[in-house]
Short mmCIF file of C-alpha atoms in Angstrom, two decimals:
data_model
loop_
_atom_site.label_atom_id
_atom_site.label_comp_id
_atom_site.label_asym_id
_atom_site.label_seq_id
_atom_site.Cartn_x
_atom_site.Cartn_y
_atom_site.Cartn_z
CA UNK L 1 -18.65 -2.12 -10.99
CA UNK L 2 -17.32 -4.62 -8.34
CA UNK L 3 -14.00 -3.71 -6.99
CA UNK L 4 -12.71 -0.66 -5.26
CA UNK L 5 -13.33 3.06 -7.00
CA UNK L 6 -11.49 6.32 -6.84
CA UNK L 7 -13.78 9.42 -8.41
CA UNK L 8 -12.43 11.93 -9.54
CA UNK L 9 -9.55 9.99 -10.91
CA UNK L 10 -7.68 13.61 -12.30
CA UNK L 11 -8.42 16.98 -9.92
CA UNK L 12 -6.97 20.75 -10.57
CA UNK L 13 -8.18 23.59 -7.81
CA UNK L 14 -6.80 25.86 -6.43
CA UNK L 15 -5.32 26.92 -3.46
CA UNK L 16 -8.09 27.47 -0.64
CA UNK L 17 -10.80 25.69 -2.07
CA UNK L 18 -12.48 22.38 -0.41
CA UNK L 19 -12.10 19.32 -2.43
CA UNK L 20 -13.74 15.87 -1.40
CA UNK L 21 -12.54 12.94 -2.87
CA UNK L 22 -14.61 9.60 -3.37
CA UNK L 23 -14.00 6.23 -2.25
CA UNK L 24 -16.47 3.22 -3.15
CA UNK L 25 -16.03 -0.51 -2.31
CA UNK L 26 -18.42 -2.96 -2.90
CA UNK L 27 -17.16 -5.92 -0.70
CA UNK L 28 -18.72 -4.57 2.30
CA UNK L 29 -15.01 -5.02 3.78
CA UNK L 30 -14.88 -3.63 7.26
CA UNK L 31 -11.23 -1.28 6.80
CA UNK L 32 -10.89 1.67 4.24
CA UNK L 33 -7.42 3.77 4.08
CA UNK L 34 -6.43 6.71 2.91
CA UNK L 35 -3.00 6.98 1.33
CA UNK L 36 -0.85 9.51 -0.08
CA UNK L 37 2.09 9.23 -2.82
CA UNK L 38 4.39 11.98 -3.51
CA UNK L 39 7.80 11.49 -5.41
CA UNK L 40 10.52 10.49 -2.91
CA UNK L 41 8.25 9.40 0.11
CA UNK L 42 6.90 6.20 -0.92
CA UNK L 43 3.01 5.89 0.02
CA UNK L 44 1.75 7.28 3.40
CA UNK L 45 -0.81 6.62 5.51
CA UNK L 46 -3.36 9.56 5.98
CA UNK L 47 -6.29 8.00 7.79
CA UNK L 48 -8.17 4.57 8.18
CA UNK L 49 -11.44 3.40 9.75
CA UNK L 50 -12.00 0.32 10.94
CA UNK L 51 -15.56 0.52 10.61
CA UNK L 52 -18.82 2.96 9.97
CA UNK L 53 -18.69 5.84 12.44
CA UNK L 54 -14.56 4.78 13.36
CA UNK L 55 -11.42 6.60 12.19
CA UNK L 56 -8.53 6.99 13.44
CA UNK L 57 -5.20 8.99 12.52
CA UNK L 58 -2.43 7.69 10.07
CA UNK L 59 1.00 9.37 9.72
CA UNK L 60 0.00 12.87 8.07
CA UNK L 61 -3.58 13.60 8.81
CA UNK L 62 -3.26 17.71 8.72
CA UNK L 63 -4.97 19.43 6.28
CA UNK L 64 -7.38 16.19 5.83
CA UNK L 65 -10.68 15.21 7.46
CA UNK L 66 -12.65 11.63 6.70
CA UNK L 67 -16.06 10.74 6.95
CA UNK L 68 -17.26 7.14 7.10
CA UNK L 69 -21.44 7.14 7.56
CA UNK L 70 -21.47 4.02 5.18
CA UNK L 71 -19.15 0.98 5.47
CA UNK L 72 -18.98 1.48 1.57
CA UNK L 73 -17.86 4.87 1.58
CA UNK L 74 -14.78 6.85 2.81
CA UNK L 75 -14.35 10.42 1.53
CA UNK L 76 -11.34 11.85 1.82
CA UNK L 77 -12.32 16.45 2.09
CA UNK L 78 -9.20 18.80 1.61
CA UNK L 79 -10.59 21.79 3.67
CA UNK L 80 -8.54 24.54 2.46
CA UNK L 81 -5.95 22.95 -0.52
CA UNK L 82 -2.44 23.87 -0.33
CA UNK L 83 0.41 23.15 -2.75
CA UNK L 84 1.66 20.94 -0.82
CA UNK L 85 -0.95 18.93 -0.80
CA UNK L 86 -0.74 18.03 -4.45
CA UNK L 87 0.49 14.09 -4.67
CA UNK L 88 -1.10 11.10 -6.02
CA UNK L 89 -4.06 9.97 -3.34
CA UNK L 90 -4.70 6.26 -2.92
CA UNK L 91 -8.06 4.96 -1.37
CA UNK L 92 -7.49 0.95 0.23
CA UNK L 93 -9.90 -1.28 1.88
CA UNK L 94 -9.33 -5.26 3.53
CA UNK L 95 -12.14 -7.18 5.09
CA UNK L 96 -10.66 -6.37 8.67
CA UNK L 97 -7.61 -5.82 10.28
CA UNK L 98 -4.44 -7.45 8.46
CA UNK L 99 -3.54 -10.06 11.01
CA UNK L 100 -6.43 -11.63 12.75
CA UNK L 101 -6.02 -14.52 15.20
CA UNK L 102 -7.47 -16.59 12.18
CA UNK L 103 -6.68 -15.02 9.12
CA UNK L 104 -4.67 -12.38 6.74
CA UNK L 105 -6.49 -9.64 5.03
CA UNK L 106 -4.41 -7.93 2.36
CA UNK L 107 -5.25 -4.34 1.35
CA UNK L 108 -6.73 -4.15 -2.48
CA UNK L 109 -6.17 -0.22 -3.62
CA UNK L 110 -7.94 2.02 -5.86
CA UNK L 111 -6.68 3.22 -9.00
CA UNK L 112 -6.13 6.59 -7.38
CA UNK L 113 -6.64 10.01 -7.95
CA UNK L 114 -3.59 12.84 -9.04
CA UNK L 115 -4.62 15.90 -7.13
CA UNK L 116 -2.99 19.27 -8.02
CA UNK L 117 -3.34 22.17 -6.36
CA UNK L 118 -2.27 25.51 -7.63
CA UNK S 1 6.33 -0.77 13.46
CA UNK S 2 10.00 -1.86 12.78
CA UNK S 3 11.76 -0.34 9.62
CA UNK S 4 13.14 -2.28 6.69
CA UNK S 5 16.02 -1.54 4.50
CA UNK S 6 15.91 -2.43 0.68
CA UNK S 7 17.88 -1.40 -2.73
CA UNK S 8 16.29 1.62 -4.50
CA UNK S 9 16.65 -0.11 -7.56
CA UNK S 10 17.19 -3.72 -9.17
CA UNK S 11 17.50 -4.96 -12.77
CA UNK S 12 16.61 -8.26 -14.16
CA UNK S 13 16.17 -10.41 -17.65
CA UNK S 14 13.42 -11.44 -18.32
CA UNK S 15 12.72 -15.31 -17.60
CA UNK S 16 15.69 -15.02 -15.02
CA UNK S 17 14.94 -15.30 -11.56
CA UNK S 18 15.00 -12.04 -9.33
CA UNK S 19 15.72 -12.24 -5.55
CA UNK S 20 14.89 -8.87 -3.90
CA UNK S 21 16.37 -8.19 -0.59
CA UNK S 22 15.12 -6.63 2.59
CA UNK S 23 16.77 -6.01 6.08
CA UNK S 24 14.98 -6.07 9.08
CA UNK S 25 16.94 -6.30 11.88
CA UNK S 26 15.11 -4.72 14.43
CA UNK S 27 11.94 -6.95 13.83
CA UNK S 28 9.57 -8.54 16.98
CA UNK S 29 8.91 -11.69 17.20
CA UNK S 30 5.45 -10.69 16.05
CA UNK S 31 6.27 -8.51 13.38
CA UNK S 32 4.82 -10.47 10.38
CA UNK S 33 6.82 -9.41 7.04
CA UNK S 34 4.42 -8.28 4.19
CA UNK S 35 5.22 -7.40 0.32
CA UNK S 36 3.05 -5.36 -2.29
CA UNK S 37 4.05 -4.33 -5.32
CA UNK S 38 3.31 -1.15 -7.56
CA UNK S 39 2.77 -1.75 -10.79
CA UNK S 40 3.35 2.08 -13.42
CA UNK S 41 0.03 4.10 -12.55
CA UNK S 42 -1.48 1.58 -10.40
CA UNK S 43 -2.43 1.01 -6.79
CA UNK S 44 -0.19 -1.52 -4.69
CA UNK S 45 -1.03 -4.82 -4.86
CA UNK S 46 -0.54 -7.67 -2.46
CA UNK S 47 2.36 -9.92 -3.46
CA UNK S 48 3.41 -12.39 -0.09
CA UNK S 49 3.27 -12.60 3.18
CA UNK S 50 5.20 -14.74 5.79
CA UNK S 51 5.97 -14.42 9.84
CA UNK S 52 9.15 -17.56 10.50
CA UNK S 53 8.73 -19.84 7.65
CA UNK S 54 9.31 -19.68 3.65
CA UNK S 55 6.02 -19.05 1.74
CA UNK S 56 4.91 -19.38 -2.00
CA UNK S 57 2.02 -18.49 -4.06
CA UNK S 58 1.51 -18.29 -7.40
CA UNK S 59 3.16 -14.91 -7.81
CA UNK S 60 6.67 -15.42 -5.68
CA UNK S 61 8.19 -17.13 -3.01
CA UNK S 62 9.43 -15.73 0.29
CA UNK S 63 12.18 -16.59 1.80
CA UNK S 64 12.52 -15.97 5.60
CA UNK S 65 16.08 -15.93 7.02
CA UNK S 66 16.80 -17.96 10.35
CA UNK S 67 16.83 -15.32 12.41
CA UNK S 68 13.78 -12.96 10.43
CA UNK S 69 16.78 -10.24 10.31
CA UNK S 70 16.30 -10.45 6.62
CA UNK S 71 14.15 -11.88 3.85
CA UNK S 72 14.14 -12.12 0.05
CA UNK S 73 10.77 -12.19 -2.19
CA UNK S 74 12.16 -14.72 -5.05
CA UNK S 75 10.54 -14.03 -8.69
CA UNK S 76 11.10 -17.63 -9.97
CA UNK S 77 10.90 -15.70 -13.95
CA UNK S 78 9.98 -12.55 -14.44
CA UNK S 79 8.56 -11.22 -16.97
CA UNK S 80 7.79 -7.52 -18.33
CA UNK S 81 4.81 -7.01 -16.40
CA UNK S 82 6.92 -7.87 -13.07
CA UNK S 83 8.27 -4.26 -13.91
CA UNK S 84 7.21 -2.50 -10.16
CA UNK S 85 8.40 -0.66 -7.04
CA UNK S 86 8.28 -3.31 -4.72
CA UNK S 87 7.81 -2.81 -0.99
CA UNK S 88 8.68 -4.71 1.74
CA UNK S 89 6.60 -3.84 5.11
CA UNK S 90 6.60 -5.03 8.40
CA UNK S 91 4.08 -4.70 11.00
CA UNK S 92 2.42 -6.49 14.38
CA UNK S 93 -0.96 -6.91 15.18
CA UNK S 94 -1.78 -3.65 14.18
CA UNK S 95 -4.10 -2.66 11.43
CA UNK S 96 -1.70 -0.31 9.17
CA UNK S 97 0.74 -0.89 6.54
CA UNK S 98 3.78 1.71 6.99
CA UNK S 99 5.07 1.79 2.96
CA UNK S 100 8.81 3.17 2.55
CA UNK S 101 10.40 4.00 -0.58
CA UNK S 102 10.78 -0.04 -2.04
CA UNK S 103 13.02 -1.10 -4.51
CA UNK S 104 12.11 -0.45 -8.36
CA UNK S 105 12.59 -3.47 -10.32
CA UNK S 106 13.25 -3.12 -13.97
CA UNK S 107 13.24 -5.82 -16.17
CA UNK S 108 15.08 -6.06 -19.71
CA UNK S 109 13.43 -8.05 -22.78
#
């Protein structure tokens, strides 16, 4: 399917365990974000790459390590789950940066994933 | 990136306009002034965008205040499907979007 695709879309695991989640785009867009959404906080920014082989930090990167060997692909890996990391997890791409000395590239999300960890 | 102030929550009609409100009054000269929406168990989507002058698309206006301290995203009529959080997010030339909390818009049949 064209577009932008979270898998799995529902997770349960427990505390611990690794859990990877997917990210597909098929725009070939240069930027891919990782977001989180928990009750209260709005959505924040994990990590983003701005290209294969670059990442960089966002606002709560603990806990969370990215991959990006594909430009399509951006996996998100929980290495050892915790409670807290239980929230709503939001995968975003744009074709580059937002403001360009040309152009605007909006962010189109994924439908997400709900993550729980017990 | 600057931070923006907006109402946790707003009610509307529907097919009456809705002017949503954000503060800014810290914002650069640079700082171009973004909005997504959230639409019930869906990602953010892009709404406007605007850096000094008023904008419209086909989803809203945005209206820019003289001095960028403030700016209002204009629903011309909404409708039940306008139903959203709706986020108001400033940045520079930097390649992040810094979400807050946004205002929840509900909208009455």
């Amino acid at each position: 399917d064209a577009g932008i695709t979270q898998s799995p879309r529902y997770k349960i695991t427990e505390t611990g365990r690794q859990v990877t989640l997917m990210c597909h785009q098929t725009w070939s867009h240069s930027y891919m974000f990782w977001y989180r959404q928990d009750l209260g906080h709005g959505l924040r920014l994990i990590y983003y790459s701005a290209a294969a082989d670059i990442t960089d930090k966002g606002e709560v990167p603990d806990g969370y390590v990215v991959s990006r060997s594909k430009t399509e692909n951006f996996p998100l890996t929980l290495e050892s789950a915790t409670r807290s990391q239980t929230s709503v997890y939001f995968c975003a791409s744009s074709e580059l940066g937002i403001v360009t000395h040309s152009s605007y590239n909006e962010q189109f999300f994924g439908p997400g994933t709900r993550l729980t960890v017990l | 990136d600057a931070k923006t102030t907006q109402p946790n929550s707003m009610e509307s009609n529907e097919e009456e306009p809705v002017h949503l409100p954000c503060n800014h009054s810290t914002i650069s000269g640079t700082d171009y002034i973004h909005w997504y929406r959230q639409l019930p168990s869906q990602g953010p989507e892009y709404v406007i965008h605007g850096l000094t002058s008023n904008v419209n698309n086909r989803m809203a206006s945005l209206a820019i205040a003289e001095d960028r301290k403030s700016s209002t995203l204009i629903l011309h009529r909404a409708t039940l499907r306008d139903a959203a959080v709706y986020y108001c997010i400033l940045n520079q030339y930097t390649d992040k979007l810094i979400f807050g909390t946004g205002t929840r818009l509900q909208v009455f049949p």
